[in-house]
PDB file of C-alpha atoms in Angstrom:
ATOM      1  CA  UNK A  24      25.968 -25.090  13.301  1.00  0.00           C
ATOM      2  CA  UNK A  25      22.516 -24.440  14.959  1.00  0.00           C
ATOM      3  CA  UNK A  26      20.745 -24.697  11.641  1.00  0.00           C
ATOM      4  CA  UNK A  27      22.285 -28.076  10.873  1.00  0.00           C
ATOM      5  CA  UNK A  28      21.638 -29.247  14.204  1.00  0.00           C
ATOM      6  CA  UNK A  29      17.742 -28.245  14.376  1.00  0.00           C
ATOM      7  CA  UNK A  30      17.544 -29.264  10.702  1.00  0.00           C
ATOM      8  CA  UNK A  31      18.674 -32.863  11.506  1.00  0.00           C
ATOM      9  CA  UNK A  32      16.402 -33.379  14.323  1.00  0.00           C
ATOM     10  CA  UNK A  33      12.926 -31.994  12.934  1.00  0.00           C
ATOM     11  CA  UNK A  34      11.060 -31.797   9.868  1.00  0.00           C
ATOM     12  CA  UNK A  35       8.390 -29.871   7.925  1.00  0.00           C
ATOM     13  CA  UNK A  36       5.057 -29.971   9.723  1.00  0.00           C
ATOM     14  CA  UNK A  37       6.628 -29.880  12.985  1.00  0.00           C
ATOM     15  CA  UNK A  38       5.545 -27.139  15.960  1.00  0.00           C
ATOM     16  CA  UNK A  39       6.972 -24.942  18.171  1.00  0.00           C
ATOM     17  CA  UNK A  40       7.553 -21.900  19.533  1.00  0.00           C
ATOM     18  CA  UNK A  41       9.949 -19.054  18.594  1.00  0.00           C
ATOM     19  CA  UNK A  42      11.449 -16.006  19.922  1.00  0.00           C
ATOM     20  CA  UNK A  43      11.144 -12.724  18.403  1.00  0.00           C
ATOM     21  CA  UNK A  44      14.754 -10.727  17.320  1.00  0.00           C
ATOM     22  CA  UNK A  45      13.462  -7.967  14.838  1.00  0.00           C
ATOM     23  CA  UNK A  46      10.860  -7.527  12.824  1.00  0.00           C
ATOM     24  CA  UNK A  47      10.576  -5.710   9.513  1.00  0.00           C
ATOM     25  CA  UNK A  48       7.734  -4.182   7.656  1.00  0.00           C
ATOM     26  CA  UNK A  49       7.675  -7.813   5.487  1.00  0.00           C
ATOM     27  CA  UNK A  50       9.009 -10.194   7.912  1.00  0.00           C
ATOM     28  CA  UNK A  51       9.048 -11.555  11.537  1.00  0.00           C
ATOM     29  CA  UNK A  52      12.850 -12.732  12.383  1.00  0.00           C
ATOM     30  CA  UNK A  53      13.076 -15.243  15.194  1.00  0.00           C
ATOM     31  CA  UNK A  54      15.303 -17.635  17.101  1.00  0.00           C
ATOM     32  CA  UNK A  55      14.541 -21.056  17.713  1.00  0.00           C
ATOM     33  CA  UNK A  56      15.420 -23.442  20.544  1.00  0.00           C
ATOM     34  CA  UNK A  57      18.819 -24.518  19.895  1.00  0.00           C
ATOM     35  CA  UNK A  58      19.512 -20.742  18.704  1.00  0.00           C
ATOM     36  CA  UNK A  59      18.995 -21.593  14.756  1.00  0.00           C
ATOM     37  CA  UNK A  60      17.054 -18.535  12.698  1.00  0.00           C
ATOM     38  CA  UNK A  61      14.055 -18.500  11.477  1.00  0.00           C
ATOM     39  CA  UNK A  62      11.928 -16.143   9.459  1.00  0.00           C
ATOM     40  CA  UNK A  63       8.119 -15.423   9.178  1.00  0.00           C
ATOM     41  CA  UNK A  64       7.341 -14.372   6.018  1.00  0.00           C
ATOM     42  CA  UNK A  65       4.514 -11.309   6.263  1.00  0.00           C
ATOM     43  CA  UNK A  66       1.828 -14.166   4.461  1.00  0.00           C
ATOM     44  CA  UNK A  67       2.769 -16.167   6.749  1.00  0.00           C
ATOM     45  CA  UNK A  68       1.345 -14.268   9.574  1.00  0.00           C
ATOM     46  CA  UNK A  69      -2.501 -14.465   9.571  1.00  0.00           C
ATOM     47  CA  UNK A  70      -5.248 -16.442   7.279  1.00  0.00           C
ATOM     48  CA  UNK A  71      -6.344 -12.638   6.687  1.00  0.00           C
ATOM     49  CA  UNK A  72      -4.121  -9.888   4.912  1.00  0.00           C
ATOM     50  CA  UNK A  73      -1.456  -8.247   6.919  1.00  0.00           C
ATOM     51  CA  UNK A  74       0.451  -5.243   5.044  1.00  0.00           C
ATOM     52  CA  UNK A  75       2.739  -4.480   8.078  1.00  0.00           C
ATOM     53  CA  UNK A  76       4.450  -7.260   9.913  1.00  0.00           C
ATOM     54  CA  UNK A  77       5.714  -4.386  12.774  1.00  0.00           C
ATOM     55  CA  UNK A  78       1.834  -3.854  13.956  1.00  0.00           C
ATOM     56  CA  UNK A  79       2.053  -7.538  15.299  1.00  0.00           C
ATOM     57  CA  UNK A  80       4.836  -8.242  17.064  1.00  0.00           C
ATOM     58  CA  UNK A  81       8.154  -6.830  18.183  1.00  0.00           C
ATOM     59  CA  UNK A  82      11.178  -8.064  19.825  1.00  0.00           C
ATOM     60  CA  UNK A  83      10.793 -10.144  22.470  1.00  0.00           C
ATOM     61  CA  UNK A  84       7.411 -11.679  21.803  1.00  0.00           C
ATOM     62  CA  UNK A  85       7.126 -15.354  21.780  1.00  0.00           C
ATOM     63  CA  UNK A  86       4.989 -16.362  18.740  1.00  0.00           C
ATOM     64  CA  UNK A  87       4.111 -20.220  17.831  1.00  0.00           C
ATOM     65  CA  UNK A  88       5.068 -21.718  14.672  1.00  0.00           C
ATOM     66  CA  UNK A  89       5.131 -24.397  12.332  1.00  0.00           C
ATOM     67  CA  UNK A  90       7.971 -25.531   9.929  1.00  0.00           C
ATOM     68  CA  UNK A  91       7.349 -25.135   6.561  1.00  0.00           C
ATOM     69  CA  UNK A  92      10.638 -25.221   4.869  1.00  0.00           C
ATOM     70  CA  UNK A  93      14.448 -24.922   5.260  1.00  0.00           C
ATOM     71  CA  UNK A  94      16.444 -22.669   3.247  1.00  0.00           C
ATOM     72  CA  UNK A  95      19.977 -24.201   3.607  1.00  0.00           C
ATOM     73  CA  UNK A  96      21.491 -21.228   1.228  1.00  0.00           C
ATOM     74  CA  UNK A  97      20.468 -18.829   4.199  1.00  0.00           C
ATOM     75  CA  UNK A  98      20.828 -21.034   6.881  1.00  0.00           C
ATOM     76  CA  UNK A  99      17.550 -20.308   8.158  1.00  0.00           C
ATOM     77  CA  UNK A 100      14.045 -22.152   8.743  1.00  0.00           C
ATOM     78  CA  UNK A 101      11.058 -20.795   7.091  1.00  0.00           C
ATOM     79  CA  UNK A 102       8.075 -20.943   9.344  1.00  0.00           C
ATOM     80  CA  UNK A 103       4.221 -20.118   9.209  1.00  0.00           C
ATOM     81  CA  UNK A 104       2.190 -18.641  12.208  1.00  0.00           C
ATOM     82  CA  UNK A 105      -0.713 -19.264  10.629  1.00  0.00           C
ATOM     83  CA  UNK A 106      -0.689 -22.454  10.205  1.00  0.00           C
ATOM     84  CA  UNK A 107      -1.416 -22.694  14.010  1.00  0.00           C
ATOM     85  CA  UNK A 108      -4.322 -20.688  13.688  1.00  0.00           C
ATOM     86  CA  UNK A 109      -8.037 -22.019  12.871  1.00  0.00           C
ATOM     87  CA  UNK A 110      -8.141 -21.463   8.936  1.00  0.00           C
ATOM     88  CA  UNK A 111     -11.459 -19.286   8.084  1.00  0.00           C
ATOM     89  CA  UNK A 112     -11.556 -20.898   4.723  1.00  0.00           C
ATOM     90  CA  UNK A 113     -12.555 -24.415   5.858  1.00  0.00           C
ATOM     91  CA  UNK A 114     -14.853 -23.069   8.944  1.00  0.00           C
ATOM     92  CA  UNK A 115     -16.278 -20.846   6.103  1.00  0.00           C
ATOM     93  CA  UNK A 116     -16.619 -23.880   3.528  1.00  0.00           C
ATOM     94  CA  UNK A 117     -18.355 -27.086   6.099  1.00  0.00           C
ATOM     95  CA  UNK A 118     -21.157 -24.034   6.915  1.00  0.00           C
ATOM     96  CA  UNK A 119     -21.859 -23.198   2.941  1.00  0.00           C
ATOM     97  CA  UNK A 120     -22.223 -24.329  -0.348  1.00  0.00           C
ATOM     98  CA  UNK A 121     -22.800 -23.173  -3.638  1.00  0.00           C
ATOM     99  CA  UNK A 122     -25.423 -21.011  -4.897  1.00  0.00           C
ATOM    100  CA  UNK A 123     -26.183 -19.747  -1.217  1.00  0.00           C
ATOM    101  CA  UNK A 124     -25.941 -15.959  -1.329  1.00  0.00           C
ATOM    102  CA  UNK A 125     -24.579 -13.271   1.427  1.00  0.00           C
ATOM    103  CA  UNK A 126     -22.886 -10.097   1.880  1.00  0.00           C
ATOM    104  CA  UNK A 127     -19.049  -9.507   0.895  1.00  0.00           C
ATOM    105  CA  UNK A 128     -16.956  -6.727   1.711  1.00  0.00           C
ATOM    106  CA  UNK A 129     -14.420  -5.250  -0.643  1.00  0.00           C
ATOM    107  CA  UNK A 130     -10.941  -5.433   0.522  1.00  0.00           C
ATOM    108  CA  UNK A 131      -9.037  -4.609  -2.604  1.00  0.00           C
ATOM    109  CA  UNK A 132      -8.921  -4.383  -6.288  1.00  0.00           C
ATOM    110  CA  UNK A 133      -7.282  -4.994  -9.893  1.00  0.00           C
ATOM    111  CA  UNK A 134      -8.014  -4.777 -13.075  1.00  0.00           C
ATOM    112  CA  UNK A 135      -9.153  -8.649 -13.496  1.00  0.00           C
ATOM    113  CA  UNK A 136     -10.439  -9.118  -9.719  1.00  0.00           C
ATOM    114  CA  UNK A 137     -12.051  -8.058  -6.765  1.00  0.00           C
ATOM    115  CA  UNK A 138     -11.038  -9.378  -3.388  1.00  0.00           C
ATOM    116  CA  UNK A 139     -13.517  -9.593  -0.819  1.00  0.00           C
ATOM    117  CA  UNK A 140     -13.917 -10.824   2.780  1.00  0.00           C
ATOM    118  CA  UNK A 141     -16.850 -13.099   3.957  1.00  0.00           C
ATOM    119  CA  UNK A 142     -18.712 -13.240   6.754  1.00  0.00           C
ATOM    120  CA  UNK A 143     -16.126 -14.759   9.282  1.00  0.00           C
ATOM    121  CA  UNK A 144     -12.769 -13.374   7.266  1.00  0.00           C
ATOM    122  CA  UNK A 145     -12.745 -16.449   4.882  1.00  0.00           C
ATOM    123  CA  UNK A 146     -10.848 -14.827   1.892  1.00  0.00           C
ATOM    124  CA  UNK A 147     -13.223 -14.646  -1.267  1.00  0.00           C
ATOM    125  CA  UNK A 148     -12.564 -13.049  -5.239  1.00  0.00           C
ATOM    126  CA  UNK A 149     -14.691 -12.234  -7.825  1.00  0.00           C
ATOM    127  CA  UNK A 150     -12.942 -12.414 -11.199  1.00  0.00           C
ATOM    128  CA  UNK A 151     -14.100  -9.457 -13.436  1.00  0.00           C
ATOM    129  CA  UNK A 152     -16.252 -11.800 -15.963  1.00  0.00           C
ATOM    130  CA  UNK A 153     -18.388 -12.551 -12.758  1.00  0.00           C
ATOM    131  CA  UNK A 154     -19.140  -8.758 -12.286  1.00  0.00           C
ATOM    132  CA  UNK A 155     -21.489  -8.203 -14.473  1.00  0.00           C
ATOM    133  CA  UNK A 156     -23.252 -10.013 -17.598  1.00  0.00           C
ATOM    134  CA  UNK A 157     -21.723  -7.485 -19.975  1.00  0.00           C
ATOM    135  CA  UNK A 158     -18.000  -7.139 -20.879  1.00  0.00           C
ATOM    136  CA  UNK A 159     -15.934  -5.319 -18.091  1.00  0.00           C
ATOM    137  CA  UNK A 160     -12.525  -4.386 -18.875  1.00  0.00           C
ATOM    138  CA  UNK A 161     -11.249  -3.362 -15.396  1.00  0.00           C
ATOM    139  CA  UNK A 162     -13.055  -3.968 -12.093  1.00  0.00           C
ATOM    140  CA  UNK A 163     -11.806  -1.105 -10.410  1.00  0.00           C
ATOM    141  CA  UNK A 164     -14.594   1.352 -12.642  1.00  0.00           C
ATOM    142  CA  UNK A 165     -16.966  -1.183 -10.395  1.00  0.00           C
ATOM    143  CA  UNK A 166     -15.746  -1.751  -6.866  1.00  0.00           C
ATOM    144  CA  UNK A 167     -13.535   0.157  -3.841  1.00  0.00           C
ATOM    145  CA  UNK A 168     -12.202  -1.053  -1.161  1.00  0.00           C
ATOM    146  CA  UNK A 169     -14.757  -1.213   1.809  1.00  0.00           C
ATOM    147  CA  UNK A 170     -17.788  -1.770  -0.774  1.00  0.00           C
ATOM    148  CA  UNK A 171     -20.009  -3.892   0.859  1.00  0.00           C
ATOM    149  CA  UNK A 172     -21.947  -6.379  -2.399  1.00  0.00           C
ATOM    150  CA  UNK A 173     -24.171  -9.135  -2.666  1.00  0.00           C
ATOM    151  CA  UNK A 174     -22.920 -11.851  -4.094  1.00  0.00           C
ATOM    152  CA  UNK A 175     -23.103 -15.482  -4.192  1.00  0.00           C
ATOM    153  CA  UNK A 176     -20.712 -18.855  -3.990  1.00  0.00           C
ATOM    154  CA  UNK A 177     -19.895 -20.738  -7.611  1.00  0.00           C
ATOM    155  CA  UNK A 178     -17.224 -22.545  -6.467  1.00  0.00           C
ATOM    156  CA  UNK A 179     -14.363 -23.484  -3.474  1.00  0.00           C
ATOM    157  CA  UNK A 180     -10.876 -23.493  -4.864  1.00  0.00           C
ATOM    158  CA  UNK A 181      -9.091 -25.398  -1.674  1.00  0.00           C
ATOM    159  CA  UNK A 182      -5.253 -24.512  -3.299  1.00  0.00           C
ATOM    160  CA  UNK A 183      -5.874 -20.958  -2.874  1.00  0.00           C
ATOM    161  CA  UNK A 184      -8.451 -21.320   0.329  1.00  0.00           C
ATOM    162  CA  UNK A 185     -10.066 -18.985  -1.076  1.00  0.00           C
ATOM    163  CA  UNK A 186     -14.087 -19.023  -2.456  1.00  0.00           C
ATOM    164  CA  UNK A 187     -14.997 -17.975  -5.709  1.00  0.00           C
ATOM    165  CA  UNK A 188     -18.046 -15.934  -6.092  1.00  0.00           C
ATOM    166  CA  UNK A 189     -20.201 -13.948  -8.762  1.00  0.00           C
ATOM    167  CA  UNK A 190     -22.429 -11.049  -8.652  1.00  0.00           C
ATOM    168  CA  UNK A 191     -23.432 -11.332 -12.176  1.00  0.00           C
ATOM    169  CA  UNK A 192     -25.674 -14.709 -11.165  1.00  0.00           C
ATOM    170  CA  UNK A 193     -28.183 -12.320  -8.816  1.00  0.00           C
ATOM    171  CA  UNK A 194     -28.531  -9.924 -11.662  1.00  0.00           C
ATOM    172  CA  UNK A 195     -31.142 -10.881 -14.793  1.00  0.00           C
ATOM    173  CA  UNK A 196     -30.007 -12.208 -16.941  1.00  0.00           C
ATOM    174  CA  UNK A 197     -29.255 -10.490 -20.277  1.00  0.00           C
ATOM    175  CA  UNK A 198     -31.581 -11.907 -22.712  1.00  0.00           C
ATOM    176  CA  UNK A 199     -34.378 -12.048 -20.470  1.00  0.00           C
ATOM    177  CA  UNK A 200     -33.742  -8.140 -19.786  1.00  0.00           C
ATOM    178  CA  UNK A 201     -33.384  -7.778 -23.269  1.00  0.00           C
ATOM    179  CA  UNK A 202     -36.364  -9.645 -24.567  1.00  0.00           C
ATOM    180  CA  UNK A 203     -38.677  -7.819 -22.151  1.00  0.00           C
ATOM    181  CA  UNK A 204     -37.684  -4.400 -23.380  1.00  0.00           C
ATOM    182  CA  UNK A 205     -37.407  -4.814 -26.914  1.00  0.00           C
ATOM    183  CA  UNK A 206     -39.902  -6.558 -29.683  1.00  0.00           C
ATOM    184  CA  UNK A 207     -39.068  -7.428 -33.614  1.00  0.00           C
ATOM    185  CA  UNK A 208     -38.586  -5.036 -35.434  1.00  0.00           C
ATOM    186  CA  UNK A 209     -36.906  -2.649 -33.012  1.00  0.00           C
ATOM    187  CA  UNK A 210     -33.150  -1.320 -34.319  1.00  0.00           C
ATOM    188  CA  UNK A 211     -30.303  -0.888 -31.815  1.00  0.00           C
ATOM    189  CA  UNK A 212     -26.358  -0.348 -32.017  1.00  0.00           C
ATOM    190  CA  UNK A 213     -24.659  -4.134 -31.504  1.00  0.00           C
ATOM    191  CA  UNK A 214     -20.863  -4.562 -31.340  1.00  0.00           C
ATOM    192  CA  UNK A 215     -19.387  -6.840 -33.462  1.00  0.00           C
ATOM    193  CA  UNK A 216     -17.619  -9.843 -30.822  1.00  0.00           C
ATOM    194  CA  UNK A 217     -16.679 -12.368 -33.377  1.00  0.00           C
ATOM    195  CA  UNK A 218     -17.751 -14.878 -36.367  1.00  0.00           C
ATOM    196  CA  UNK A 219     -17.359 -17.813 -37.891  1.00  0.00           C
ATOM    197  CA  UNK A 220     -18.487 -18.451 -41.994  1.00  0.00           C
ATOM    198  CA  UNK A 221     -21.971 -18.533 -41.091  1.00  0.00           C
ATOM    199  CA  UNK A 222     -22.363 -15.858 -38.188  1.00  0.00           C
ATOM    200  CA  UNK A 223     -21.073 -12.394 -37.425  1.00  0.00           C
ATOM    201  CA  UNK A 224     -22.232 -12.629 -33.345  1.00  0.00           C
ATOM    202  CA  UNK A 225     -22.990  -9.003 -31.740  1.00  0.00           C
ATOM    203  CA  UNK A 226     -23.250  -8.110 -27.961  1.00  0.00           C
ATOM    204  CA  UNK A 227     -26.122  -5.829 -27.420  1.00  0.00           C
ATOM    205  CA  UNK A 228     -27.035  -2.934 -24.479  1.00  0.00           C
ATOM    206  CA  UNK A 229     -26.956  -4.967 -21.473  1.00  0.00           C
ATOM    207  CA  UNK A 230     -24.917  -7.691 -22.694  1.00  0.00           C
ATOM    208  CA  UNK A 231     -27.347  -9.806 -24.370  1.00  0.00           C
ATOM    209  CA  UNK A 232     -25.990 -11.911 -27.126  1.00  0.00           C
ATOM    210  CA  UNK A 233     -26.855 -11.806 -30.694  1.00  0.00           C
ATOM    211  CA  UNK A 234     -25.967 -13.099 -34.310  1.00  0.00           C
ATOM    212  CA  UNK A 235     -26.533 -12.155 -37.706  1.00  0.00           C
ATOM    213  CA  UNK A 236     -26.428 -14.642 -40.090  1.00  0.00           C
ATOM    214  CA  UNK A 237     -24.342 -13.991 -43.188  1.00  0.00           C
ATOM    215  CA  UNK A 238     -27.554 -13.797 -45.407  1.00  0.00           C
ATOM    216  CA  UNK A 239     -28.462 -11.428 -43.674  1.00  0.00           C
ATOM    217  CA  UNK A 240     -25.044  -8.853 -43.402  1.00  0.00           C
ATOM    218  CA  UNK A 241     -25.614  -7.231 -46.806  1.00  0.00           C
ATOM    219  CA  UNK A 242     -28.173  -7.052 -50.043  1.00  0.00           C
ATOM    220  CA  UNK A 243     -25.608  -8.695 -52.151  1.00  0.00           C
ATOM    221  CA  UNK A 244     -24.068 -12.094 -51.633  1.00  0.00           C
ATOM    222  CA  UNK A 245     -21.720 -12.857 -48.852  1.00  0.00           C
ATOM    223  CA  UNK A 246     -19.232 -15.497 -48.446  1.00  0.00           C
ATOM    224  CA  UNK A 247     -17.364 -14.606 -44.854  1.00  0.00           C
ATOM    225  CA  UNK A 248     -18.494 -12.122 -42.823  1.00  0.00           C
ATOM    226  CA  UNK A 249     -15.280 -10.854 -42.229  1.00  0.00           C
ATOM    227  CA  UNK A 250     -15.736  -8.830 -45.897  1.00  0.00           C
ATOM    228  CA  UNK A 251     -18.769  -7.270 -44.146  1.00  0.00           C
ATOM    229  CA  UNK A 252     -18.281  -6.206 -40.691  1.00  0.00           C
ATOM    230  CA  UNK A 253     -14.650  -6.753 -38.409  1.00  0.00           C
ATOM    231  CA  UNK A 254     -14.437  -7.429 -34.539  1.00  0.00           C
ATOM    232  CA  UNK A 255     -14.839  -4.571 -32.356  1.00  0.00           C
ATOM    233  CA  UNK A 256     -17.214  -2.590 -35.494  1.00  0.00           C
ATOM    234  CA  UNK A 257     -20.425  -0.870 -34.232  1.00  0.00           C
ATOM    235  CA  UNK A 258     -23.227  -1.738 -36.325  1.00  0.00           C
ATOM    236  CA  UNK A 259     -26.912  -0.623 -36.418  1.00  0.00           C
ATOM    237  CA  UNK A 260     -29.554  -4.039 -36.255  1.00  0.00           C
ATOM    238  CA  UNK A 261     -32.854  -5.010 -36.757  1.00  0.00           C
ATOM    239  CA  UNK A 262     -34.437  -7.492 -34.654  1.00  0.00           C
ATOM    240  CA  UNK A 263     -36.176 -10.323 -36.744  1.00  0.00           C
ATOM    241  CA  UNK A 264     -36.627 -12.882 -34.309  1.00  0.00           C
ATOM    242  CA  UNK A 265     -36.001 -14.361 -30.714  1.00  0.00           C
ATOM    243  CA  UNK A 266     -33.430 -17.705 -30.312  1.00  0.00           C
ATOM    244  CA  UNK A 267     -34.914 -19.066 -27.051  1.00  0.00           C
ATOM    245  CA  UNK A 268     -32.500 -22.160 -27.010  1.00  0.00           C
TER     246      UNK A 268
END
């Protein structure tokens, strides 16, 4: 058989070129040079995101490949185009490093993150607790596709090629916002985030932190906070002091 036969005389890594037989909206069907199949998976296309394998290639095109796998149960070899192209992600990574700061735009959105493009297509995400210094529950009451943000680089994650970045880091931070705005003695709403026997702890407008310690919940005695005040529970404060540490 022609997948036996080109399976026996090459192995994963190995290059070549491929012939084109049909291509569907998710994959690129080929023939190799002894006349084995192989398939292009849609991700396998281009370092950058291609929703429609059809507006690259069509029967009859030659495309080079590399091997990636073999899938004896289909008796076909699973290739990768782009693995023969120049990957964005490490041209992307030996010209930066973190904390630098640049332009992103959006390509698409979830609930936990926002995927963004970089300068020269590197793929880059910003997980939702990196949007902003305040609790966000879904990213897409943020960001749309072809948003263009500032943001800057916390991290490379060289699995994924992809860079991780934050916009919350360019923004003040939350107690310093906070602090500037407010004095002791000023009362604001606080939501209750958690607590432990000492502390009920409170997130305040803008996301600035705060605690109330249990002497401090009610005018009687109280042993656990959670008799006082539960997660989640708006409560009205009074500021008595400033925890610079």
């Amino acid at each position: 058989k022609p997948y036996d036969e080109y399976k026996a005389s090459h192995e994963v890594g190995d290059k070549g070129k491929a012939m084109v037989e049909r291509v569907s909206k998710s994959h690129v069907n080929v023939r190799l040079s002894n006349g084995a199949r192989g398939v292009v998976h849609v991700s396998n296309l281009r370092w950058e995101r291609v929703d429609d394998a059809t507006a690259l290639y069509q029967p009859g095109d030659t495309v080079k490949v590399k091997i990636i796998g073999f899938d004896d149960g289909r008796q076909q070899v699973e290739l990768s185009a782009k693995a023969r192209l120049p990957d964005p992600y490490d041209e992307f990574k030996s010209g930066h490093r973190v904390g630098e700061k640049g332009k992103v735009v959006v390509e698409r959105v979830s609930k936990t993150h926002v995927n963004v493009r970089l300068s020269n297509g590197a793929r880059g995400v910003i997980h939702v607790s990196n949007l902003r210094w305040e609790r966000v529950e879904d990213a897409t009451a943020l960001c749309k596709p072809d948003d263009s943000l500032k943001a800057t680089i916390i991290s490379f994650d060289d699995d994924k090629h992809q860079v991780e970045l934050s916009i919350k880091e360019l923004l003040p931070k939350p107690y310093v916002a906070f602090k500037e705005s407010h004095k002791v003695g000023d009362l604001v709403e606080a939501q209750v985030t958690g607590m432990n026997k000492s502390f009920a702890y409170v997130s305040l407008p803008g996301g600035a932190d705060g605690s109330i310690h249990v002497s401090k919940l009610a005018a009687h005695r109280v042993s656990d906070p959670s008799t006082v005040v539960a997660k989640g529970q708006k409560v009205r404060v009074l500021i008595i002091g400033w925890d610079e540490q």
